[in-house]
Coordinates of C-alpha atoms in Angstrom, one line a residue:
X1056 CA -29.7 -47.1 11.6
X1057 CA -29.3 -43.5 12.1
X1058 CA -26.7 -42.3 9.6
X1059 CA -28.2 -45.7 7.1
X1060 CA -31.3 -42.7 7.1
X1061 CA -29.0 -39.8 7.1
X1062 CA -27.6 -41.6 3.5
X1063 CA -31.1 -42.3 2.5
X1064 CA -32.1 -39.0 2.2
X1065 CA -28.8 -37.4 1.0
X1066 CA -28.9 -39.5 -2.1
X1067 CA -32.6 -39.5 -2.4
X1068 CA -32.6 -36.0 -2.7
X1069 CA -29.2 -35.3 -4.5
X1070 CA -29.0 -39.0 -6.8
X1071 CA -32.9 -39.9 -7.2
X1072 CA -32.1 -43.3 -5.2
X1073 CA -34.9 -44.9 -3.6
X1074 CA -33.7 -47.1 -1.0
X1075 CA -34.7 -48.2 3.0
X1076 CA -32.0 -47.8 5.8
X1077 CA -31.8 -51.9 5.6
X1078 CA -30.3 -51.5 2.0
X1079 CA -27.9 -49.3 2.8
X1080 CA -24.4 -51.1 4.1
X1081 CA -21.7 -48.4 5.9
X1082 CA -17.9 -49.2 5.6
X1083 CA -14.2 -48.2 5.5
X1084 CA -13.3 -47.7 2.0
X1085 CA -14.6 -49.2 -1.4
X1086 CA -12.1 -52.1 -1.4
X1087 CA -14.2 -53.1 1.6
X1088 CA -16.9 -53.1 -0.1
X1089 CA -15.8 -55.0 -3.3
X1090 CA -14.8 -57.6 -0.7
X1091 CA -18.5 -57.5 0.6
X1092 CA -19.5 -57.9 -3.1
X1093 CA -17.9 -60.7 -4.1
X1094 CA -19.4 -62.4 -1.0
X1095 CA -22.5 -62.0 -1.9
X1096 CA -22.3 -63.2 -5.5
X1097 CA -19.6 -65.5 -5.8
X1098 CA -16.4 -65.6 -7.2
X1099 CA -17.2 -68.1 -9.8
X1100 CA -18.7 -65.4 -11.8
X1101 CA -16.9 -63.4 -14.4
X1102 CA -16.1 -59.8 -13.7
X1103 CA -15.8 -57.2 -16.1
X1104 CA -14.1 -54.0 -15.7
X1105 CA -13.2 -50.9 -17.7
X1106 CA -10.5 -50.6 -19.7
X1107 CA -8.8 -47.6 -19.1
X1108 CA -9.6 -48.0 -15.3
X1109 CA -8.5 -48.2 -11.8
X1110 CA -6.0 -51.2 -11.3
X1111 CA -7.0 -51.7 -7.9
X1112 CA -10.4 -53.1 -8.6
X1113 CA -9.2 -55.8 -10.6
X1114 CA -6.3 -56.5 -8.5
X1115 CA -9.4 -57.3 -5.6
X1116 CA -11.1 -59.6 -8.0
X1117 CA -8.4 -61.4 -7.9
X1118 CA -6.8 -61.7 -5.3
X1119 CA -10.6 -63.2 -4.4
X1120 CA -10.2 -65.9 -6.9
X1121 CA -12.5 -64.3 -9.7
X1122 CA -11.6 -64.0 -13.0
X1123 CA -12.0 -60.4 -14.3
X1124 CA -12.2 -59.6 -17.8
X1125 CA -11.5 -55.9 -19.2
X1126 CA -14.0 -53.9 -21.6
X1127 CA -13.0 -50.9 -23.5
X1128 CA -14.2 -47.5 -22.5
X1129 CA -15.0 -45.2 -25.4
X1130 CA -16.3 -41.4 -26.1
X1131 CA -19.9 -42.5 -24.8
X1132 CA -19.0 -44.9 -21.7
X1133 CA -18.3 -48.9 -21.4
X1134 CA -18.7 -50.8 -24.9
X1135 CA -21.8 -52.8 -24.6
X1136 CA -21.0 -55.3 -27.0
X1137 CA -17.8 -56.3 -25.9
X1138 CA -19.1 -56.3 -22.9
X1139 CA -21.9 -59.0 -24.4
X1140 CA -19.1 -60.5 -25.9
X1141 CA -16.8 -61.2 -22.9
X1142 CA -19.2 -63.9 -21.2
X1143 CA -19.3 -62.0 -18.0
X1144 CA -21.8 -61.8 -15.2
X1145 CA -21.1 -58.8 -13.5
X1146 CA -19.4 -55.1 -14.7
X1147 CA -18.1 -52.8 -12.6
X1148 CA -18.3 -49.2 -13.6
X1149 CA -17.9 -45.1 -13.2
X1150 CA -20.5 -43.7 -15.3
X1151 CA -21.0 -40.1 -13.6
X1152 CA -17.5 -39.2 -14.3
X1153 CA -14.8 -42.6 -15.5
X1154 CA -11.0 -42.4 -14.6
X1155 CA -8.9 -41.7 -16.0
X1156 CA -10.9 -40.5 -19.3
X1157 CA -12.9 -38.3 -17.6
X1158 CA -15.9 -39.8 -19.6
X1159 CA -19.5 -39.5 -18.7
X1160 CA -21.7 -42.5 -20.0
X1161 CA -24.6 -41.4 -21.8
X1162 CA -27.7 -42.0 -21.2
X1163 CA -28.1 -44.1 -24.5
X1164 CA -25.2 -46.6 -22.9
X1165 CA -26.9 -46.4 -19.8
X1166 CA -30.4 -47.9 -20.7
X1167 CA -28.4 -50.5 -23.3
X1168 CA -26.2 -51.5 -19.9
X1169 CA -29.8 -52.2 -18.1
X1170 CA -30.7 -54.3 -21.1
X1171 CA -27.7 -56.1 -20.7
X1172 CA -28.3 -57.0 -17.1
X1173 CA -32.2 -58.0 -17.7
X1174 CA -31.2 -60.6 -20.2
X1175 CA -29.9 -62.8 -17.3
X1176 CA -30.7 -63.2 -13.9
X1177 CA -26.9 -64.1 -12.9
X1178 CA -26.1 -60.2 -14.3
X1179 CA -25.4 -57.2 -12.3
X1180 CA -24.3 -53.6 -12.1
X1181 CA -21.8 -52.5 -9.8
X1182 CA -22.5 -48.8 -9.7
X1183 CA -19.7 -46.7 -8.6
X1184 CA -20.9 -43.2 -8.6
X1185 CA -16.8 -42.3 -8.4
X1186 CA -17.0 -37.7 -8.4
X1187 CA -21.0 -37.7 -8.5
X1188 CA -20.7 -35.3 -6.2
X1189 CA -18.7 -32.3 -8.3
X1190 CA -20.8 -31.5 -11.6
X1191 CA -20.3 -28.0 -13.2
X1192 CA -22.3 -27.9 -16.2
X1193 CA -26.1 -28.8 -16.2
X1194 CA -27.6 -31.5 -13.9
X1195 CA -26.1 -34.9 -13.8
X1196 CA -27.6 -38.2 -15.3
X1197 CA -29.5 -40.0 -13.1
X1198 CA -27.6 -42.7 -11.7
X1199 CA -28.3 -46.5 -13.3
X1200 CA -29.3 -47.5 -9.4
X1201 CA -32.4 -45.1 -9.6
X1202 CA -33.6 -46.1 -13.8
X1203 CA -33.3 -50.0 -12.7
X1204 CA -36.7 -51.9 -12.4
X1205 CA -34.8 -55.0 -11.9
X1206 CA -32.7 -54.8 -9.2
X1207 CA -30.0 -55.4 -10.9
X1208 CA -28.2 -52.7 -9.6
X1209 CA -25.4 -52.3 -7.0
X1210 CA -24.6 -48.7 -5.9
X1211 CA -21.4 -47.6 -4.7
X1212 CA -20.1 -44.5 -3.2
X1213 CA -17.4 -42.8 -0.5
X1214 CA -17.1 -40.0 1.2
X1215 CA -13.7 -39.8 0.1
X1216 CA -13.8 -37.1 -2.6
X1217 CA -16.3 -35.0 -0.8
X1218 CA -15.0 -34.9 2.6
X1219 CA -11.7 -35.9 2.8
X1220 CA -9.5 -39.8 2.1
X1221 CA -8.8 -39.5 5.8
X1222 CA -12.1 -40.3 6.7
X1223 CA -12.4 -44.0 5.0
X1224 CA -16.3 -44.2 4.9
X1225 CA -17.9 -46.0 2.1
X1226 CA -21.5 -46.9 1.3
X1227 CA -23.5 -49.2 -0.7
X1228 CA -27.0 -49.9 -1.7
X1229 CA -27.9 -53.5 -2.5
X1230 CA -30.8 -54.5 -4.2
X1231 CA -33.3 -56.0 -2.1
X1232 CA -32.7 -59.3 -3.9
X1233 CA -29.4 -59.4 -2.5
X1234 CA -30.8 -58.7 1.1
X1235 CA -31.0 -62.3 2.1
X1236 CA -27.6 -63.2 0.6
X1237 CA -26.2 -60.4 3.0
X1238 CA -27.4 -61.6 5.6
X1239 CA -26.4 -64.9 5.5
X1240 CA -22.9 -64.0 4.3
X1241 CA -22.0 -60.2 4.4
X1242 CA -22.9 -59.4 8.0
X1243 CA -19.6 -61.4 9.2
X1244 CA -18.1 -58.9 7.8
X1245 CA -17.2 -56.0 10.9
X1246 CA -17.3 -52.4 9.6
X1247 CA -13.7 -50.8 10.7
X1248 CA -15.2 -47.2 10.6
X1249 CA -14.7 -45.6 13.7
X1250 CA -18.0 -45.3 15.6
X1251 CA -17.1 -41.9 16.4
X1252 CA -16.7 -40.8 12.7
X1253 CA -19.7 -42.3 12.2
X1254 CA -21.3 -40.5 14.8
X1255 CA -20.0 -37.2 13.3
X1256 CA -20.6 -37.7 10.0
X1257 CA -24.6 -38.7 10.7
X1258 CA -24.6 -35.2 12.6
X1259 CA -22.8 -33.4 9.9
X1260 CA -25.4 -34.9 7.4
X1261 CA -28.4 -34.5 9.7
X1262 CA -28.1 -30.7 10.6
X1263 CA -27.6 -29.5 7.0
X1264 CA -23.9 -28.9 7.3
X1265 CA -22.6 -31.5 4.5
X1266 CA -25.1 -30.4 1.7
X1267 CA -23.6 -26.6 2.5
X1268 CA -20.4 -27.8 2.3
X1269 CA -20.9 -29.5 -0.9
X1270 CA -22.3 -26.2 -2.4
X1271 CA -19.2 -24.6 -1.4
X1272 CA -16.4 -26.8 -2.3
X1273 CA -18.7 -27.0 -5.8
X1274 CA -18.8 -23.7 -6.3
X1275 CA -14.4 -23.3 -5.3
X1276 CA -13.9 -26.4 -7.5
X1277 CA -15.4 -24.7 -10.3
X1278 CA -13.6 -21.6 -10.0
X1279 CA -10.4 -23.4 -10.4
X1280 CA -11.8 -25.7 -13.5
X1281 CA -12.7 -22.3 -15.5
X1282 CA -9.7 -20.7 -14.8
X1283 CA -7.7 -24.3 -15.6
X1284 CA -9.6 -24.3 -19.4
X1285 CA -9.3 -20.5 -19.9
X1286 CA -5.5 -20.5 -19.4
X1287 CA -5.4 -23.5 -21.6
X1288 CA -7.0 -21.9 -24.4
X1289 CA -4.4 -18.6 -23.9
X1290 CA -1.7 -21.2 -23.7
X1291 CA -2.2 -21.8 -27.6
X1292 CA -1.2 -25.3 -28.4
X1293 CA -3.4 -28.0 -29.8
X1294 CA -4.7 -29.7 -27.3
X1295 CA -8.0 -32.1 -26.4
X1296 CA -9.8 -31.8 -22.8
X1297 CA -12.1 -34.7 -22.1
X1298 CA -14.7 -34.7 -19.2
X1299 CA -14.9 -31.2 -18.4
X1300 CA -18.1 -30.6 -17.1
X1301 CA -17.4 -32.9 -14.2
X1302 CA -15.2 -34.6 -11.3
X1303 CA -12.1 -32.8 -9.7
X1304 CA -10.1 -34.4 -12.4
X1305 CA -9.4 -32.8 -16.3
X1306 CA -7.8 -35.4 -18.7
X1307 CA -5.8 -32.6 -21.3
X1308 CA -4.3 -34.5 -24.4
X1309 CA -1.3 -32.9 -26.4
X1310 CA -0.2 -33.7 -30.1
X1311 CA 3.2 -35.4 -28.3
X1312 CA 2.5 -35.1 -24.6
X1313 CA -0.5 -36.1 -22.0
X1314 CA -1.0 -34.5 -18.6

């Protein structure tokens, strides 16, 4: 319960998120939790996913048995209405900072997304808050998790980008409609994260230590993103950058040639 509350108040205080140490689920790795996910809501649903986007997620719908349908991504974030279109239940998306675009949904997709989940009770959000942490320009959007009045929400996020891949711990928050369901299905699920990592991550986050390393690796991660743009624009060439003001990530575009 410990580090659930260490969580709580990270994100409470960084992401606007809301949430009790019960909502809050601790494991190794996001495909973990995508597992846990389809669990919980069944893999008769359709499942929607971006498109540009990480293989992997759709590869773990189906390898669950779920169908998964893909939705463009465009300037602004997911399309809503092809999204409407597809038939499906559930999306799964990056708003805060999409790969491999580099695209930050706006907040205009972002309350049309909500709409789209309130229109039926079998729809939901899967939330994952992929490079939240890294933001170099102005303060991020608040997250979809912390504008939803309908608990539509799932929130995802990993320690991954912030700490280090070694470390393989993952978080979600359910909605407290999903509570029972996770009880009754997800808890057979053992978390795989070392109790010992764990243990040192909860002190890490408790003592102060991981918001002052955030504010440093922020600060050095910038750094190299100004200097990245600047010698771009002394290298000359026509060129497009997409998603700069966030994410450890710069998507560069060339006339004949993408990086």
């Amino acid at each position: 319960r410990q580090r659930q509350m260490c969580i709580r108040d990270s994100i409470r205080s960084f992401r606007g998120i809301f949430a009790s140490p019960e909502q809050i689920i601790v494991g190794a790795g996001t495909e973990y939790m995508y597992n846990i996910i389809i669990q919980l809501l069944g893999n008769s649903r359709i499942y929607a996913a971006e498109n540009p986007g990480h293989s992997k997620i759709a590869g773990i719908y189906a390898v669950n048995g779920a169908e998964c349908r893909f939705v463009d991504v465009g300037a602004d974030g997911i399309d809503v209405k092809m999204l409407g279109e597809s038939g499906a239940d559930i999306v799964h998306i990056s708003p805060s900072h999409h790969f491999p675009t580099g695209v930050v949904t706006s907040a205009s997709v972002r309350g049309k997304l909500l709409c789209w989940a309130y229109k039926d009770t079998n729809r939901y959000i899967i939330e994952d808050d992929y490079d939240s942490e890294f933001r170099f320009t102005g303060r991020p959007l608040p997250t979809l998790q912390s504008i939803d009045a309908g608990g539509r929400v799932i929130y995802t996020n990993t320690f991954s980008k912030s700490l280090a891949p070694s470390i393989r711990i993952s978080y979600m928050v359910l909605p407290e409609t999903l509570l029972p369901a996770y009880e009754e299905n997800g808890r057979c699920f053992s978390a795989t994260v070392s109790k010992t990592d764990q243990k040192i991550l909860e002190e890490f986050m408790r003592s102060g230590a991981f918001e002052r390393h955030l504010n440093r690796m922020r600060a050095q991660y910038k750094g190299k993103h100004d200097l990245l743009i600047r010698l771009l624009k002394e290298f000359g060439r026509e060129y497009t950058v997409s998603g700069e003001n966030a994410g450890v990530h710069v998507p560069v575009s060339y006339t004949h040639l993408t990086l």
